[in-house]
Amino acid sequence: MAAVQWHSRVRRYVAEKQSCGLEVASVEFGDYHPLKSITVTDSKSRRGARKGSTSSSSSSSSSVAMDPLSCMMDGTDPLSMFAAASASEPHLTLPHSISSGDLANGKRKEKEDEVAVDFEPWSSKRGEILARFTTTEKLSINLFMGSDKGKAPCPGSSAVSEKVRTRLEELDDLEEGSQRELLNLSQQDYVNRIEELNQSLKEAWASDQKVKALKIVIQCSKLLSDTDVIQFYPSKFVLITDILDTFGRLVYERIWSMCSDPHPLPVSFTADEVNDTAKETCLNWFFKIASIRELIPRLYVEIALLKCNCFLTKCGIQKTLPRLTAMIRGIGDPLVAVYARAYLCRIGMEVAPHLKDSLNQNFFDLLETFRQIHGDSVQNQLVLQRVEIPVYLTLYSPAIHWILQCVSYRAPESLLTEMMERCKNLGNNALLLNSVMWAFRAEFIATRATDFIGMIKDCDEAGFPKHLLFGSLGRSLACADPPEAERLPILNEAWKVITKVRSSQDYINCAEIWVEFTCRHFTKREVNTVLSDIIKHMTPDRAFEEAYPQLQSVIRKILTYFHDFSVLFSMERFLPFMDMFQKDSVRVEVCRSIMEVFIKHQHEPTRDPVILNALLHVCKTMHDSVNALTLDDDKRSLALLINGFIRMVSFGRDFEQQLSFCVEARATFCNLEPVLVQLIHTVNQLAMETRRVMRGSHSRKTAAFVRACAAYSFITIPSLTSIFSRLNLYLLSGQVALANQCLSQADAFLKAAVSLLPEVPRSVSIEGKMRSSEGFLLDFINNFLSTLLVVPDHPEAGVLYLVRGLLNMVQDYTWEDNSDAKVQVYVSALPLLAAMSQETYLYCIPKVDSNETLYGGDPKFVAEINKLCETLIGQVLDHLKILGRDESVRRQSSLAFSLFGCLLAHGDLRNNKLNQLAVNLWNLSHKHGYCDTQTSVRTLEFIKHLAQQPNMLHISDMVQRLILQSRT
Amino acid sequence: MSASLDIRLKRANKVYHEGEVLAGVVVIVSKETVQHQGISLTMEGLVNLQLSSKSVGVFEAFYNSVKVRPIQLITSNIEVVKPGKVPGGKTEIPFEFPLHTKGNKVLYETYHGVFVNIQYTLRCDMKRSLLAKDLSKTCEFMVHCLPQKAKLQPTPVDFNITPETLQNIRERSLLPKFLIRGHLDATNCVITQPLTGELVVQSSDVAIKSIELQLVRVETCGCAEGYARDATEIQNIQIAEGDVCHSLPIPIYMVFPRLFTCPTLETTNFKVEFEVNVVIVLHDDHLITENFPLKLCRV
């Protein structure tokens, strides 16, 4: 095909814009939106106005300020719906807030007796105990039951009924089969064994071997009378009571299901509704348990089945609880006894929380037997096991905590006072005191904090460790406030003791707790003192290495209370404190938490040198932790934090200072690419800010400054590895330079971008997957082309130096096989060239003379442009031809259509050749029927509309020749 | 072709009293029709007496009969179905037995002991032709004697145990010092109520290992000519383990096991009585026992 002469259509942009008259159409938010579901079930009543999707435009004006996405979706988002639901649900912990007269009121009131969410459940204690009470010593499980033999409830006799006999035989079998003692178990083995027993209990139950199940449970509870390896006892208790719980549940459910015929029992049933068979079965269980020989298994199993009492009589539980409480007195070992009490209290709270009396009785009994702890038999045992008294005493804590927690739960103040008095009157009461502080309401403790300190001081030094006592007190004071006047004396008194704690581990455990109290009520001065004390204690022998979690927690607590970073960093000891984190991972984690708090709470940009220095140090630490092995995600999150910091730095009008900060930051954070990108953006923004301040005309000084900014960007960009970041930043910085009248800098940026193009790989990795880079490249080139319109030609280089350069690069680039990308670039270059040949350009940059002024519509310049267009069209047409040969008619069709569109918009169709070419392209695109009919019809309509305008005769001629292919 | 025979009593706990009616159903489950020569039910109450091996020699000399012949308390036999066929599926045949004794016989309470056994059974027999086996099913039911008319007066017993109060010891001087006080709320106990009381270890030189309650039955067989009396343990319940806290009352609590206990019984041929021993085991394995005869009754 012969070369086609190009003639650009002459555009009058202003007039066109007016004639188009794009009126601002308001978006009707009330209208149908495909993303909005049809039924809006709004759970919040205050949004009642938005109910129903048909409420049309009424809300459109009001919702302008709202986030359009969120207001479209509001109410139907399942996540926020849940949140709304939970927010609307009144808190169970505040029964007084429920208005009376409510329908649900009756039901709620009933529940008041029950245990609500504010009662810390056993399940949360469980894990804590298991983690805390461990041992490396060897354990043994003794499943030997020889002593029972022959003394079983009934000795064999000829008259025993058949059923009983088979059961007895079954029992004997089990005894013989399991007469074994497992020795030398490690703790993990032990746990596994217990779990096995738990499983075999379930299996036995499932296979209807009820007697075997009972036998397993009895054996397990028997293990609780054994206090060998006493340090492990609390954990053993937890493991075995798990089995007992399972058993209790199985029995209860079994009996319950027996009553469910013909219809299930209501949740709150009475004994009268239970049928005889179920009662008989239940009674049988109790008779069986009553004949268990040994005290401890009998107690535990009966406690496990406590709930079943409600099948028999109404007040069964009420009568049983005091009896079981009294029976525990028969347990000689105080540790075993206290855990049995804890179990009884636990089940009691679960089954009948309203029966407080036996809880209290349990506690009083505990006090009665308290002297046993210091008795001979305990002491002998400790000597034998080589356990020291303070360690031994801490074994009691979980159980006593639990009992006291049950006792004090919603207990009246007077009772708590009474309990406290009783503890006070007892000798060696540190253990109790500790539990009181743990379990009683924090407010109760806080108001008597001074008393408690006095009591703690009076305690015997040899017994329970004092730092634990202060730890417990500190924990209470962290949640509730003591009277204002007492606060400082409390802190002084407490710290006087804490600072004397010898062991650094004990010290930090206690100090960590008190940091919260200090932060809560005092200023940086006190906190600083505390920090310096901690440093003093933790530095010798590098004790801090063992205490990172506690030290981290100290930092966290300080950060929760001190959001003002100028105050925080003006604490002399804060940074030295930070220096104690010498293990890299911990250090970085601490830095992270600091930065997170900073980003969350710093709303104003800052230039405070203290903050900047400190945070720069913190960020540098984070940055320096990055190495070749760092995960991408870690890098990303670190970079995010550092970026957050950089964004918050502002020196106000002192731009140079800001730039030098950026220089420093670049040097510091050179390994994190996103930070460099952020820095370039910051500097670009700085240049634009300077321009704004100077109202567009730079003085000599500011001109030099913006050039410095450009230089900064120019030398920073090459150090990035991501090619598209580089390209985009070159373009952006070029635009900024241009806006600031730095022509040669802009030239350099754009030239750099062009020369970078050949390096763009054909595929890039996005979120770990390799994707073709073509789309990104096309986007970039189009963006680039639109910038080129205003870039004036370099006086020493040829006409359209950059455009040619770009097109050359495009031509030489190795595009993907079977891709039209190159030609697409050519087609999109045509509008640029057409725009360049106009007398006045569509847009321009103030104070920068574009080519329109430089050449003033010089015919030579226009001819140059047209020649270029000619070449481009020639290339496109050649490509179209090749496509026709390759049978890639679909691609041919769409390409031809896009060229047609381009001609229509930008070409001067009065020129016959161009006109003819357009018609040919139209026909080519429709030749094989691959054209999108809808687009064709619309285009045709548009052309017809054009034809009706004045001076558009040539168009109306053309319309005649455009054939719309019909589907039929 | 398998048929199963079962007896189901109306009462879940299978407990009946004299003068009441024992009612229930015979359940026959079979896939096919069952041919039979008649189904009959036999109700029987027996007292089995046995002599312990140590007294057998003495007795066989003059009293040979006690061991062999059980005492029949009640017996009754009815034919439930005449010879014929039972259709396939589940067939339930109801029955009733009045529990009436003949003459001046009394229905003693069900009791499973060692030398004395009082047992009530109900047996169902299905007679079948030569080719098929006869089917039989036995089921035990309990009899509780009628409540005592007289009002029960609680008879609390206090006790003190010290080395001085003990009998039957060899070297009193070797005993460690101890003082144990306590009381039983009653020694004439209602069988359905637990045995209760309290025990306090006031002092003890040697640590206590365990405190137990031993329930003992005392069975006497024989008559005017001579008798054999044997005490055996029914159950042993530990009420304290380890060195319990001194001067803190420990509850005494024991449930009387069903079947193995009955109201104290005294007849011409045999006696069933009960006792409880409070057993204190010291750490040096000294065993201290205090015995309390009990009188059980039903109210």
PDB file of N, CA, C and O in Angstrom, chain B residues 39-56:
ATOM      1  N   ILE B  39     -45.635 -72.188  78.010  1.00  0.00           N
ATOM      2  CA  ILE B  39     -44.712 -71.281  78.695  1.00  0.00           C
ATOM      3  C   ILE B  39     -45.192 -71.138  80.126  1.00  0.00           C
ATOM      4  O   ILE B  39     -46.373 -70.890  80.370  1.00  0.00           O
ATOM      5  N   SER B  40     -44.262 -71.340  81.048  1.00  0.00           N
ATOM      6  CA  SER B  40     -44.671 -71.251  82.448  1.00  0.00           C
ATOM      7  C   SER B  40     -43.769 -70.303  83.203  1.00  0.00           C
ATOM      8  O   SER B  40     -42.634 -70.041  82.824  1.00  0.00           O
ATOM      9  N   LEU B  41     -44.283 -69.770  84.307  1.00  0.00           N
ATOM     10  CA  LEU B  41     -43.532 -68.851  85.153  1.00  0.00           C
ATOM     11  C   LEU B  41     -43.469 -69.438  86.560  1.00  0.00           C
ATOM     12  O   LEU B  41     -44.473 -69.933  87.073  1.00  0.00           O
ATOM     13  N   THR B  42     -42.293 -69.368  87.149  1.00  0.00           N
ATOM     14  CA  THR B  42     -42.133 -69.860  88.505  1.00  0.00           C
ATOM     15  C   THR B  42     -41.567 -68.751  89.355  1.00  0.00           C
ATOM     16  O   THR B  42     -40.549 -68.150  89.010  1.00  0.00           O
ATOM     17  N   MET B  43     -42.218 -68.469  90.448  1.00  0.00           N
ATOM     18  CA  MET B  43     -41.704 -67.458  91.376  1.00  0.00           C
ATOM     19  C   MET B  43     -41.323 -68.199  92.641  1.00  0.00           C
ATOM     20  O   MET B  43     -42.058 -69.050  93.128  1.00  0.00           O
ATOM     21  N   GLU B  44     -40.145 -67.874  93.161  1.00  0.00           N
ATOM     22  CA  GLU B  44     -39.665 -68.623  94.307  1.00  0.00           C
ATOM     23  C   GLU B  44     -38.828 -67.730  95.204  1.00  0.00           C
ATOM     24  O   GLU B  44     -38.074 -66.880  94.743  1.00  0.00           O
ATOM     25  N   GLY B  45     -38.973 -67.894  96.490  1.00  0.00           N
ATOM     26  CA  GLY B  45     -38.139 -67.191  97.445  1.00  0.00           C
ATOM     27  C   GLY B  45     -37.467 -68.204  98.350  1.00  0.00           C
ATOM     28  O   GLY B  45     -38.127 -69.077  98.916  1.00  0.00           O
ATOM     29  N   LEU B  46     -36.142 -68.153  98.447  1.00  0.00           N
ATOM     30  CA  LEU B  46     -35.396 -69.179  99.176  1.00  0.00           C
ATOM     31  C   LEU B  46     -34.408 -68.549 100.135  1.00  0.00           C
ATOM     32  O   LEU B  46     -33.847 -67.495  99.864  1.00  0.00           O
ATOM     33  N   VAL B  47     -34.186 -69.230 101.248  1.00  0.00           N
ATOM     34  CA  VAL B  47     -33.068 -68.873 102.124  1.00  0.00           C
ATOM     35  C   VAL B  47     -32.057 -69.991 102.013  1.00  0.00           C
ATOM     36  O   VAL B  47     -32.374 -71.151 102.295  1.00  0.00           O
ATOM     37  N   ASN B  48     -30.871 -69.684 101.544  1.00  0.00           N
ATOM     38  CA  ASN B  48     -29.806 -70.678 101.448  1.00  0.00           C
ATOM     39  C   ASN B  48     -28.869 -70.500 102.623  1.00  0.00           C
ATOM     40  O   ASN B  48     -28.388 -69.399 102.877  1.00  0.00           O
ATOM     41  N   LEU B  49     -28.628 -71.565 103.316  1.00  0.00           N
ATOM     42  CA  LEU B  49     -27.689 -71.492 104.435  1.00  0.00           C
ATOM     43  C   LEU B  49     -26.498 -72.358 104.089  1.00  0.00           C
ATOM     44  O   LEU B  49     -26.625 -73.409 103.487  1.00  0.00           O
ATOM     45  N   GLN B  50     -25.360 -71.911 104.476  1.00  0.00           N
ATOM     46  CA  GLN B  50     -24.144 -72.635 104.167  1.00  0.00           C
ATOM     47  C   GLN B  50     -23.264 -72.568 105.395  1.00  0.00           C
ATOM     48  O   GLN B  50     -23.318 -71.587 106.142  1.00  0.00           O
ATOM     49  N   LEU B  51     -22.481 -73.577 105.571  1.00  0.00           N
ATOM     50  CA  LEU B  51     -21.630 -73.555 106.748  1.00  0.00           C
ATOM     51  C   LEU B  51     -20.208 -73.229 106.332  1.00  0.00           C
ATOM     52  O   LEU B  51     -19.745 -73.663 105.280  1.00  0.00           O
ATOM     53  N   SER B  52     -19.569 -72.475 107.138  1.00  0.00           N
ATOM     54  CA  SER B  52     -18.183 -72.176 106.806  1.00  0.00           C
ATOM     55  C   SER B  52     -17.337 -73.415 107.018  1.00  0.00           C
ATOM     56  O   SER B  52     -17.677 -74.288 107.816  1.00  0.00           O
ATOM     57  N   SER B  53     -16.232 -73.484 106.313  1.00  0.00           N
ATOM     58  CA  SER B  53     -15.426 -74.707 106.325  1.00  0.00           C
ATOM     59  C   SER B  53     -14.931 -75.057 107.728  1.00  0.00           C
ATOM     60  O   SER B  53     -14.831 -76.219 108.092  1.00  0.00           O
ATOM     61  N   LYS B  54     -14.705 -74.045 108.524  1.00  0.00           N
ATOM     62  CA  LYS B  54     -14.147 -74.346 109.843  1.00  0.00           C
ATOM     63  C   LYS B  54     -15.165 -75.027 110.757  1.00  0.00           C
ATOM     64  O   LYS B  54     -14.800 -75.794 111.643  1.00  0.00           O
ATOM     65  N   SER B  55     -16.425 -74.752 110.522  1.00  0.00           N
ATOM     66  CA  SER B  55     -17.395 -75.361 111.412  1.00  0.00           C
ATOM     67  C   SER B  55     -18.068 -76.597 110.806  1.00  0.00           C
ATOM     68  O   SER B  55     -18.886 -77.237 111.436  1.00  0.00           O
ATOM     69  N   VAL B  56     -17.705 -76.886 109.554  1.00  0.00           N
ATOM     70  CA  VAL B  56     -18.378 -78.006 108.896  1.00  0.00           C
ATOM     71  C   VAL B  56     -18.196 -79.306 109.679  1.00  0.00           C
ATOM     72  O   VAL B  56     -19.147 -80.010 109.966  1.00  0.00           O
TER      73      VAL B  56
END
